[in-house]
PDB file of C-alpha atoms in Angstrom:
ATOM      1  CA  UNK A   1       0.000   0.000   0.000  1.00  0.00           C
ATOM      2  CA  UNK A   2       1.229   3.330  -0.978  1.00  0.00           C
ATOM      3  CA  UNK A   3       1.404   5.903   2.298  1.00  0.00           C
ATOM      4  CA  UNK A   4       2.188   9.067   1.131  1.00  0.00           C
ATOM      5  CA  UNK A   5       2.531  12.671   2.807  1.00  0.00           C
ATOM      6  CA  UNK A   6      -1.097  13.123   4.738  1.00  0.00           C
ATOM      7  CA  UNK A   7      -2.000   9.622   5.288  1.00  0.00           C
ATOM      8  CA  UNK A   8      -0.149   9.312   8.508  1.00  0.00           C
ATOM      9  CA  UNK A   9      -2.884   8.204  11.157  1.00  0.00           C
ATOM     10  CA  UNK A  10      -5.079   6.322   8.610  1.00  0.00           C
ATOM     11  CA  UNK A  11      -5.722   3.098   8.718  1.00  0.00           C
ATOM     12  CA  UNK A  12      -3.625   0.479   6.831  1.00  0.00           C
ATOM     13  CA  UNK A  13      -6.114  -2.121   5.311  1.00  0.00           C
ATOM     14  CA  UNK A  14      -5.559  -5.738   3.566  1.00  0.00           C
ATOM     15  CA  UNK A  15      -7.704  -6.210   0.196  1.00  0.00           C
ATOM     16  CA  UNK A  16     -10.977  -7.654   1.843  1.00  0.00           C
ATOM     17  CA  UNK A  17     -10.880  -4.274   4.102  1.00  0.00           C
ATOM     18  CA  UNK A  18      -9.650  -5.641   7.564  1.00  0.00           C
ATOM     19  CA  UNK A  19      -7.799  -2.660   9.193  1.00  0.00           C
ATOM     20  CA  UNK A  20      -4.405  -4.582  10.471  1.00  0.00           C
ATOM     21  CA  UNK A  21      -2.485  -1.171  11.550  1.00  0.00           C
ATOM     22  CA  UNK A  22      -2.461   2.373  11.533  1.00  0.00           C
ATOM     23  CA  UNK A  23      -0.124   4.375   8.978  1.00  0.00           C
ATOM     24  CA  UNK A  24       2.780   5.822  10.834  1.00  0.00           C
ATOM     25  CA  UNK A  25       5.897   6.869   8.740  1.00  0.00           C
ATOM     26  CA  UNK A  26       7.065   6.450   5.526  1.00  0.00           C
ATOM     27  CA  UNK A  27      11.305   6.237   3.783  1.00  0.00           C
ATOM     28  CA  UNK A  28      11.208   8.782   1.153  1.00  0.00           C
ATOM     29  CA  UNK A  29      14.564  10.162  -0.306  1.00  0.00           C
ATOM     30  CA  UNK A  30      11.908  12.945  -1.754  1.00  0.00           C
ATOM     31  CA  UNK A  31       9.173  13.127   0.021  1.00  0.00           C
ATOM     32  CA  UNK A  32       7.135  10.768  -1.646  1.00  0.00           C
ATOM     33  CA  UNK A  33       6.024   7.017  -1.430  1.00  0.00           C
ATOM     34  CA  UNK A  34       9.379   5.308  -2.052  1.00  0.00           C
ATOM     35  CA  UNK A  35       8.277   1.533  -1.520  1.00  0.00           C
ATOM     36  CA  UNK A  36       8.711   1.617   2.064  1.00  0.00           C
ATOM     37  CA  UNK A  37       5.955   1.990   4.905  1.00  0.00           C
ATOM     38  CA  UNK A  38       5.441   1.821   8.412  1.00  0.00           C
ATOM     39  CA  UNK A  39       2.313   1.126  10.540  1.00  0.00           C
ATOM     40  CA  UNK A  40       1.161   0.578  14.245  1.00  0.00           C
ATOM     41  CA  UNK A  41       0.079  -2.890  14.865  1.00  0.00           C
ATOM     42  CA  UNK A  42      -3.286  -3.177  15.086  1.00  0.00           C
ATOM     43  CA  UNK A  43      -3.346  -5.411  18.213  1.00  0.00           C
ATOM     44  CA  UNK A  44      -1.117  -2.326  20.052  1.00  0.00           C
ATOM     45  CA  UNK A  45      -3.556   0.262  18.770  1.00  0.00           C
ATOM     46  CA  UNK A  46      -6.254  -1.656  20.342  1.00  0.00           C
ATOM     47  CA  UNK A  47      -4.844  -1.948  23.841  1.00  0.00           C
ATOM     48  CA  UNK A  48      -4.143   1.364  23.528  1.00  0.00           C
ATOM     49  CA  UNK A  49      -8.134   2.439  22.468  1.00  0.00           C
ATOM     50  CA  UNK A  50      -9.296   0.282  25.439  1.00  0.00           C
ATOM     51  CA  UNK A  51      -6.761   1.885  27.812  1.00  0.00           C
ATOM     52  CA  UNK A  52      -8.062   5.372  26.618  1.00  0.00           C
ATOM     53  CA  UNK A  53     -11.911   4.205  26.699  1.00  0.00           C
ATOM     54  CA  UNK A  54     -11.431   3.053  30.569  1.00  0.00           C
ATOM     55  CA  UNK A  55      -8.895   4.609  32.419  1.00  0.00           C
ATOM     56  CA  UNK A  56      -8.348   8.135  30.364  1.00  0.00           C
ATOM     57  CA  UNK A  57      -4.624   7.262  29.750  1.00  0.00           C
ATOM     58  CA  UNK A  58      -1.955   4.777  28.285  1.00  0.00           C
ATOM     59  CA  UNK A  59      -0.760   2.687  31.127  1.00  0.00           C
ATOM     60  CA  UNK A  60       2.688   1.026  30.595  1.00  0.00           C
ATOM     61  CA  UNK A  61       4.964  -1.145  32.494  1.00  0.00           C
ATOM     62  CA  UNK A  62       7.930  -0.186  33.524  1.00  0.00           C
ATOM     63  CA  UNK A  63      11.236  -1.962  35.058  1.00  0.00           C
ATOM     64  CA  UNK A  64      13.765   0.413  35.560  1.00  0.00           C
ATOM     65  CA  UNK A  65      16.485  -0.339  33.059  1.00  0.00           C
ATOM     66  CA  UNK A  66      18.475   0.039  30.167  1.00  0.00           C
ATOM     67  CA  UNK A  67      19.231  -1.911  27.785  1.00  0.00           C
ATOM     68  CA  UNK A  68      21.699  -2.895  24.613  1.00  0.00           C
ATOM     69  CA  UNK A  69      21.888  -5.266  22.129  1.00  0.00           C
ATOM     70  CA  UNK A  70      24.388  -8.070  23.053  1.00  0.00           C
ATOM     71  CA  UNK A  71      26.600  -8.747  20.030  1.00  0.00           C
ATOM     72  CA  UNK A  72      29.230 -11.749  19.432  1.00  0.00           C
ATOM     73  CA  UNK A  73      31.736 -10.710  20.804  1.00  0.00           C
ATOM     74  CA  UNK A  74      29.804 -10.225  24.159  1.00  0.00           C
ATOM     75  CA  UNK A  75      27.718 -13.463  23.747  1.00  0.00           C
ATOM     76  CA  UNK A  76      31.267 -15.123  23.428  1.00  0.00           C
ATOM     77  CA  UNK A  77      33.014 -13.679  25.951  1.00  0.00           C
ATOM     78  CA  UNK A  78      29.949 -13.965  28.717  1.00  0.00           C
ATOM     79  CA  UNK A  79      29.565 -18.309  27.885  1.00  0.00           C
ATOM     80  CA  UNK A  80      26.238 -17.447  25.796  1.00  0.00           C
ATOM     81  CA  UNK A  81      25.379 -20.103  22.612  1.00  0.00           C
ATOM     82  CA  UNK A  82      24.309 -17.200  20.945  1.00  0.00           C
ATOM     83  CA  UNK A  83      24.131 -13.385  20.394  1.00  0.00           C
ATOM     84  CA  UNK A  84      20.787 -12.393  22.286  1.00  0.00           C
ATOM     85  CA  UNK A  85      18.824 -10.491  24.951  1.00  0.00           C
ATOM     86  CA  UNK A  86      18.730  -7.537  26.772  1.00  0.00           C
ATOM     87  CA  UNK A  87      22.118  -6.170  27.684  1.00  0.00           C
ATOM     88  CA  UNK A  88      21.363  -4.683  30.870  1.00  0.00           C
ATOM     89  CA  UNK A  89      23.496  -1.081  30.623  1.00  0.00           C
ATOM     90  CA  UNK A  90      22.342   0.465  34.126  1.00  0.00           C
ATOM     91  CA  UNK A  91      19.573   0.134  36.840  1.00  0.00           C
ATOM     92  CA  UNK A  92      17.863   2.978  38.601  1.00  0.00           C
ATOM     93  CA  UNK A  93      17.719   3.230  41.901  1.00  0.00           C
ATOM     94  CA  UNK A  94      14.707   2.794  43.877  1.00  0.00           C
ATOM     95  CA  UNK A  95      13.270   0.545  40.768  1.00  0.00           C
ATOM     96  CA  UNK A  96      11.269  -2.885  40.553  1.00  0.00           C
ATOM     97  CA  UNK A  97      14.642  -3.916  38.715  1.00  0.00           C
ATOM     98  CA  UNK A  98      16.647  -3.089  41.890  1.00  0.00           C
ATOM     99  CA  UNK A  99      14.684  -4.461  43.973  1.00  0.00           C
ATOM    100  CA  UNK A 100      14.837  -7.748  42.289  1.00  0.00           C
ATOM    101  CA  UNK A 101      18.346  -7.948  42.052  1.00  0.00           C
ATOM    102  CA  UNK A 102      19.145  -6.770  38.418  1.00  0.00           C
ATOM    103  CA  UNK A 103      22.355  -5.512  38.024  1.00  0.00           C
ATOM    104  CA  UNK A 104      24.158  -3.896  35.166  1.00  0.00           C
ATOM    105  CA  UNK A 105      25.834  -6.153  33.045  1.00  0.00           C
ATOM    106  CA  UNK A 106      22.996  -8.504  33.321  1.00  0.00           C
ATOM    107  CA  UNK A 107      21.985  -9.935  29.952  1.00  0.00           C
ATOM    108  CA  UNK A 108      17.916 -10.976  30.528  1.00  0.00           C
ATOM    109  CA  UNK A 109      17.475 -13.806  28.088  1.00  0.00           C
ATOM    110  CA  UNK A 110      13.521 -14.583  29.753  1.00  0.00           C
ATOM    111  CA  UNK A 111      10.442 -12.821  30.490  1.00  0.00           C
ATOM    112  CA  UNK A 112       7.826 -14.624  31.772  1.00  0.00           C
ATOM    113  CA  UNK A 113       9.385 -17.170  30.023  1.00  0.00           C
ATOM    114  CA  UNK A 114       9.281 -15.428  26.859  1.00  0.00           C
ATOM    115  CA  UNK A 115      12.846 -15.574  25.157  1.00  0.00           C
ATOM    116  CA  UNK A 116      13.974 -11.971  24.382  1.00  0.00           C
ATOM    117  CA  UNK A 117      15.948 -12.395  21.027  1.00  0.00           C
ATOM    118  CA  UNK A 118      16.872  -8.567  20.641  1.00  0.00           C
ATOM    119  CA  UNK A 119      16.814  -6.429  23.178  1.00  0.00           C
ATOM    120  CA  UNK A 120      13.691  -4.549  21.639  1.00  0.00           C
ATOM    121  CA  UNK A 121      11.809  -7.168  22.642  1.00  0.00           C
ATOM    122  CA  UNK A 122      11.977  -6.537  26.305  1.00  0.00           C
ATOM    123  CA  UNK A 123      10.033  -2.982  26.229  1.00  0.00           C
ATOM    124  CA  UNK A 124       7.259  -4.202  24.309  1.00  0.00           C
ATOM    125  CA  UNK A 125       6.988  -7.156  26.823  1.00  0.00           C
ATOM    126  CA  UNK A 126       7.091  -4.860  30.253  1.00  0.00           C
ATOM    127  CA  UNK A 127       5.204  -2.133  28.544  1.00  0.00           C
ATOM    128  CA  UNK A 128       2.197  -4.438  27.895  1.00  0.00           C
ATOM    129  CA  UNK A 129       2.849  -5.667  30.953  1.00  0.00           C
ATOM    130  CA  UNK A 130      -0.003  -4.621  33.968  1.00  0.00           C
ATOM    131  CA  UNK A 131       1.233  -2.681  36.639  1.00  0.00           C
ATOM    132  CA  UNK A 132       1.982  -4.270  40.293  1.00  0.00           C
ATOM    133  CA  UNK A 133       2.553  -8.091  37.941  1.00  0.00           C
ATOM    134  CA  UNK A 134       5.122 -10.300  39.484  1.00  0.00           C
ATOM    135  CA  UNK A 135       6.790 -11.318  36.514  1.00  0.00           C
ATOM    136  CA  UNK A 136       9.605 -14.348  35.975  1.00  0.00           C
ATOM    137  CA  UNK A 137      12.812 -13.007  34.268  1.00  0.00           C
ATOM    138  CA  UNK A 138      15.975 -15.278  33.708  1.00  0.00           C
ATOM    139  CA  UNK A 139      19.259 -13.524  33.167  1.00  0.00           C
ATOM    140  CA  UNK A 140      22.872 -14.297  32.454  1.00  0.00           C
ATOM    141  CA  UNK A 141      24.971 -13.369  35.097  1.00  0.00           C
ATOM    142  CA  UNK A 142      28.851 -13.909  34.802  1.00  0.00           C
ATOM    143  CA  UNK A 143      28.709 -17.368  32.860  1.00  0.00           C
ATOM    144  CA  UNK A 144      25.581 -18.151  35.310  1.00  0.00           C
ATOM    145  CA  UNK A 145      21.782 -18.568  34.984  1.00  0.00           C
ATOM    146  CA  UNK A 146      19.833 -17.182  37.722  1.00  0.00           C
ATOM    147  CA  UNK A 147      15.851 -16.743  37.960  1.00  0.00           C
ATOM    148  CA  UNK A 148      14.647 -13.334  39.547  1.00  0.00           C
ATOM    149  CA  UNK A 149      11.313 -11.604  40.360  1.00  0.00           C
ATOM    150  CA  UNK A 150      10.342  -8.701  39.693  1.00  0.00           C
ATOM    151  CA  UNK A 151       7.190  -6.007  40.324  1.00  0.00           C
ATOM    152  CA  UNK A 152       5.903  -4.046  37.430  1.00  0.00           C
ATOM    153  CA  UNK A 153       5.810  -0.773  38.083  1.00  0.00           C
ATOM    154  CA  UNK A 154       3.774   2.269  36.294  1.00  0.00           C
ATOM    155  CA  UNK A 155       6.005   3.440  33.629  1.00  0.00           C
ATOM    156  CA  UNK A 156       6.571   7.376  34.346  1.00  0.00           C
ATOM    157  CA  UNK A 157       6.993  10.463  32.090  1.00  0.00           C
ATOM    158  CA  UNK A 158      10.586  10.616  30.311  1.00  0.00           C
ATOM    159  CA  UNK A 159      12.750  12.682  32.535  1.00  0.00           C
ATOM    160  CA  UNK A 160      16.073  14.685  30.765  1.00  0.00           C
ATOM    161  CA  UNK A 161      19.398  12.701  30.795  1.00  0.00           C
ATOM    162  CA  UNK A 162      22.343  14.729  32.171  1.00  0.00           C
ATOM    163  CA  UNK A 163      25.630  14.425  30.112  1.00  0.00           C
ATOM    164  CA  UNK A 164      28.312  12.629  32.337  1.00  0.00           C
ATOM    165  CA  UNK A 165      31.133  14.861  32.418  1.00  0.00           C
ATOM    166  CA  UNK A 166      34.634  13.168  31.484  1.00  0.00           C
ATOM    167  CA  UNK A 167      38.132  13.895  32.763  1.00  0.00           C
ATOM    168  CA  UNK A 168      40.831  14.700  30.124  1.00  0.00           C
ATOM    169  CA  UNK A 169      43.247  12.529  29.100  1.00  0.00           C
ATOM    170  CA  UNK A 170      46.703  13.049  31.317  1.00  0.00           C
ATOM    171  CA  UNK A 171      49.458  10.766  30.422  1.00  0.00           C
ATOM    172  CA  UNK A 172      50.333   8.853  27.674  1.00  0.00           C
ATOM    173  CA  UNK A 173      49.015   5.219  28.393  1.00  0.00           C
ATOM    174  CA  UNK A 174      51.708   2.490  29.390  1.00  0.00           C
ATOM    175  CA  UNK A 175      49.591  -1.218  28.952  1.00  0.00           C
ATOM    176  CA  UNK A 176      49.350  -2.438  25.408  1.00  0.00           C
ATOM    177  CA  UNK A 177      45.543  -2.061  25.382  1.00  0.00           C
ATOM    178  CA  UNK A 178      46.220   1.487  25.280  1.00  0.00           C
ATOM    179  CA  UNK A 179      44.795   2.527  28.993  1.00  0.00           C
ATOM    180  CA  UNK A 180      46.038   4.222  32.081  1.00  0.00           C
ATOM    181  CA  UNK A 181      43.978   3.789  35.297  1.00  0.00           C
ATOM    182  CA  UNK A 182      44.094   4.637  38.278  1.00  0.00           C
ATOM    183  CA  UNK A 183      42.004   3.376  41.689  1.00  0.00           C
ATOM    184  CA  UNK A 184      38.644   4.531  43.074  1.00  0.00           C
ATOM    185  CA  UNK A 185      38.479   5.545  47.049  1.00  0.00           C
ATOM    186  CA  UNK A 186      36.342   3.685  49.256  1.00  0.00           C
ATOM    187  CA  UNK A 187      33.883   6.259  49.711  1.00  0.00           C
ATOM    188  CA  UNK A 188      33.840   7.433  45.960  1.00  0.00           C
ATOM    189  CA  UNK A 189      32.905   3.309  45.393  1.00  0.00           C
ATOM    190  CA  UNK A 190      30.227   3.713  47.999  1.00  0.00           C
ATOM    191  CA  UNK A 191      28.962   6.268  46.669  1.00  0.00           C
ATOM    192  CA  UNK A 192      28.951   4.628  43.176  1.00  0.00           C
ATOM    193  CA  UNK A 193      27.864   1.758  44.810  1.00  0.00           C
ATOM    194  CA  UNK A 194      30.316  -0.639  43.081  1.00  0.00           C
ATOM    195  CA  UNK A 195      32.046  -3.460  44.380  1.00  0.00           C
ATOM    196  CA  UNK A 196      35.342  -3.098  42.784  1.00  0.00           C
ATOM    197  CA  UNK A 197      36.363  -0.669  39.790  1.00  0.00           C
ATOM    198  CA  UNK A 198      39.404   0.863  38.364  1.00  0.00           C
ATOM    199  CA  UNK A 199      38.922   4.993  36.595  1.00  0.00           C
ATOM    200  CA  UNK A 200      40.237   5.437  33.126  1.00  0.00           C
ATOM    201  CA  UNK A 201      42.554   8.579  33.569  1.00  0.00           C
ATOM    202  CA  UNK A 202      43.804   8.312  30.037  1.00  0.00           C
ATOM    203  CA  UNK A 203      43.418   6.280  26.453  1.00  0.00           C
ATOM    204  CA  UNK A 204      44.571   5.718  23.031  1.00  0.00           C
ATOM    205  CA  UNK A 205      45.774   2.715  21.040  1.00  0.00           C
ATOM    206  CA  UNK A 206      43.061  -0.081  21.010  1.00  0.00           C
ATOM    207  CA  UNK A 207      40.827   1.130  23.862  1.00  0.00           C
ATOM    208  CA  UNK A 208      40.362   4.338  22.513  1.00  0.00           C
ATOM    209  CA  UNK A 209      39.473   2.903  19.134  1.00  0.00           C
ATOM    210  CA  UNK A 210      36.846   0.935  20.702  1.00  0.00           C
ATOM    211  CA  UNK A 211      35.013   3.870  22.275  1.00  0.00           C
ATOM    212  CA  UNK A 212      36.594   4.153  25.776  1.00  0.00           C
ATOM    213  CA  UNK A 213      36.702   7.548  27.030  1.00  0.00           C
ATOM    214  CA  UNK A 214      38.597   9.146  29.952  1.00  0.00           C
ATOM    215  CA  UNK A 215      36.405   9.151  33.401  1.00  0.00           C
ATOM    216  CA  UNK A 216      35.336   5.720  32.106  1.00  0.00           C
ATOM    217  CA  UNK A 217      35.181   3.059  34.999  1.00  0.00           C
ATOM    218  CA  UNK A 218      36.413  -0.606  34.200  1.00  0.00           C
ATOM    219  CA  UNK A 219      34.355  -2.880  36.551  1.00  0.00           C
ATOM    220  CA  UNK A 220      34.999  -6.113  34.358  1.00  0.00           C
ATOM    221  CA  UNK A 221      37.227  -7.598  31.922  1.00  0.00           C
ATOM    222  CA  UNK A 222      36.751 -11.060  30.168  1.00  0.00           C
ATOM    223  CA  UNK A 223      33.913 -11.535  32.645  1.00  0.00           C
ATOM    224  CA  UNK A 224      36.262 -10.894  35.547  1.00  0.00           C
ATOM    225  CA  UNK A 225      35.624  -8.618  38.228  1.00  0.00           C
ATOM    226  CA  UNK A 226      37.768  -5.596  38.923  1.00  0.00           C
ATOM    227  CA  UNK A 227      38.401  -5.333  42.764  1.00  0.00           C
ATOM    228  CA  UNK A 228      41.340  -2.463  42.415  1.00  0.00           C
ATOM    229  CA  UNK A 229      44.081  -1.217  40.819  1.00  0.00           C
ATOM    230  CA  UNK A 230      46.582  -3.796  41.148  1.00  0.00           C
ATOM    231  CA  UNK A 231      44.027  -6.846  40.030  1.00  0.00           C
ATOM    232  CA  UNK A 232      43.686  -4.785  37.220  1.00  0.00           C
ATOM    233  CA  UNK A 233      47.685  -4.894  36.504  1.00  0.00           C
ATOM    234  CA  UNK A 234      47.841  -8.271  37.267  1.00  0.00           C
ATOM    235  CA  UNK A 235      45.131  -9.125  34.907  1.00  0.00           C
ATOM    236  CA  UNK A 236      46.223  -7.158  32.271  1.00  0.00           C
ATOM    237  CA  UNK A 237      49.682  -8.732  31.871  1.00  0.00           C
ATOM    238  CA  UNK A 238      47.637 -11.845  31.954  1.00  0.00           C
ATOM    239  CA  UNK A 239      46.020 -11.264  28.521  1.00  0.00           C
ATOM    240  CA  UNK A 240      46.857 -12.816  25.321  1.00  0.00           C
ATOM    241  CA  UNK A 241      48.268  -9.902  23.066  1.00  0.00           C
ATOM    242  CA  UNK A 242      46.869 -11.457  19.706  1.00  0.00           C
ATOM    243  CA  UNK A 243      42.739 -12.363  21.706  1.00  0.00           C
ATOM    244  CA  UNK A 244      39.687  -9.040  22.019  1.00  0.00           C
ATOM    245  CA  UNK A 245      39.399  -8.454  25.363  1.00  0.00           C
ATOM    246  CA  UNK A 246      36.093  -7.299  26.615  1.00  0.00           C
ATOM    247  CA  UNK A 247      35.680  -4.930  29.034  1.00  0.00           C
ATOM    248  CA  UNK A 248      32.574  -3.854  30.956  1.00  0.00           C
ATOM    249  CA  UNK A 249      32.873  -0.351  31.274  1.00  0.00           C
ATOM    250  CA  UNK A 250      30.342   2.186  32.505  1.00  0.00           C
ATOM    251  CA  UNK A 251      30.316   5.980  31.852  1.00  0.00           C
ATOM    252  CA  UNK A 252      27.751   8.051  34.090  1.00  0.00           C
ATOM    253  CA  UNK A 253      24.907   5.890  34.787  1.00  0.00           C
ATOM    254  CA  UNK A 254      25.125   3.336  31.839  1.00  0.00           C
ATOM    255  CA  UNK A 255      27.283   0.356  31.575  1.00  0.00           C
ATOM    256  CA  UNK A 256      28.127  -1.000  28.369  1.00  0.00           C
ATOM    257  CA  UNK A 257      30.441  -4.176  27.432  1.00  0.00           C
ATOM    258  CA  UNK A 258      33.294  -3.273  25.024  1.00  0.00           C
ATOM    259  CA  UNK A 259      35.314  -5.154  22.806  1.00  0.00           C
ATOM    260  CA  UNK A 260      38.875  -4.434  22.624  1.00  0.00           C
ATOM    261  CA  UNK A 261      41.138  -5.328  19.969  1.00  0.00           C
ATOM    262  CA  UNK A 262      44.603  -5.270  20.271  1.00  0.00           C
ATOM    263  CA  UNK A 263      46.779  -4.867  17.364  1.00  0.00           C
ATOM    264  CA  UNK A 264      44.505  -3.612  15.277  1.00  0.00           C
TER     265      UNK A 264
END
């Protein structure tokens, strides 16, 4: 079906007239129909109508998290068979995820004993998802399967995302993966409420080509914890030179695992 300029909110019918979605967005280089449109399920425009008809408002689950895409070279490096699931990047504080015992790093692999292939399958799951549900998830944790419970909450209004602010580089890095670190205080890992981490104080080589930034914190590499500075050493020189090492690092409130490639 051709959706064109105008016909965004009409209703996207097969040939016998059964309206299966609602006409969202079309790709256009020029404006025009280029092959290419999008609709609303019809199945999520009706939960929505009956929300609206009863309550006055959209009602949405809500968990608390975010969330990446694992790739291979995560799936590998974690013990996964395969490349999928929610990469859990950071948890909130105070959430139904916290309070179950998600942590970032987490990849959730079940809900409700749903599989989640990508990771964009997990929104659409808790958003449909009724408020105050306890809900089943099973997540990947360090080469280990573990089965949590968790609340539904009532998803809230998007609040603004503050920029993390990030140190600049001081000295020029002396381990081959291109990183100097240094270690975190006590009270600044309270605070953080980390376990262990090591802070990037400067990068280049490898690390930087992979995305890490100085202020970074390294919390995990190869799926082993970082307690301090000196485990960090020690497990550096450990490395094979010639292997991707990935780290999982987390800038401001997101965590995110990073393949490193030396060498390259």
């Amino acid at each position: 079906m051709a959706v064109n300029p105008g016909n965004s909110g009409g209703p996207l019918l097969k040939l016998r007239g059964e309206v299966v979605g609602i006409n969202s967005m079309i790709y256009s280089r020029t404006g025009g129909f280029m092959g290419i449109s999008f609709a609303i399920p019809i199945d999520e425009v009706q939960r929505v109508y009956d929300q609206l008809r009863t309550a006055g408002r959209v009602i949405r689950g809500r968990m608390g998290v975010g969330i990446a895409e694992v790739s291979k070279e995560v799936a590998e490096a974690l013990g996964l068979p395969k490349a999928a699931g929610a990469l859990v990047r950071n948890v909130e504080r105070g959430s139904p995820a916290e309070k179950a015992g998600v942590e970032a790093g987490d990849i959730i692999l079940r809900y409700e004993g749903k599989p989640i292939e990508r990771s964009s399958d997990l929104p659409r799951l808790v958003g449909g998802t009724k408020p105050g549900t306890k809900v089943s998830l099973g997540v990947w944790r360090k080469g280990v399967a573990k089965d949590l419970v968790v609340v539904v909450a009532e998803a809230e209004p998007d609040r603004p995302v503050k920029a993390a602010q990030r140190t600049a580089p001081a000295t020029a890095p002396s381990n081959f993966l291109g990183l100097v670190v240094s270690e975190l205080s006590e009270e600044r890992k309270a605070q953080l409420r980390l376990r262990g981490a090591v802070l990037v104080d400067a990068v280049d080589g490898p690390a930087a080509r992979a995305g890490i930034q100085a202020g970074d914190l390294i919390l995990s590499m190869n799926n082993q914890e970082i307690s301090g500075l000196a485990q960090f050493n020690e497990l550096v020189a450990k490395l094979d030179r010639n292997k991707t090492v990935v780290a999982f690092v987390r800038r401001g409130d997101s965590g995110q695992y990073v393949p490193i490639r030396p060498g390259r």
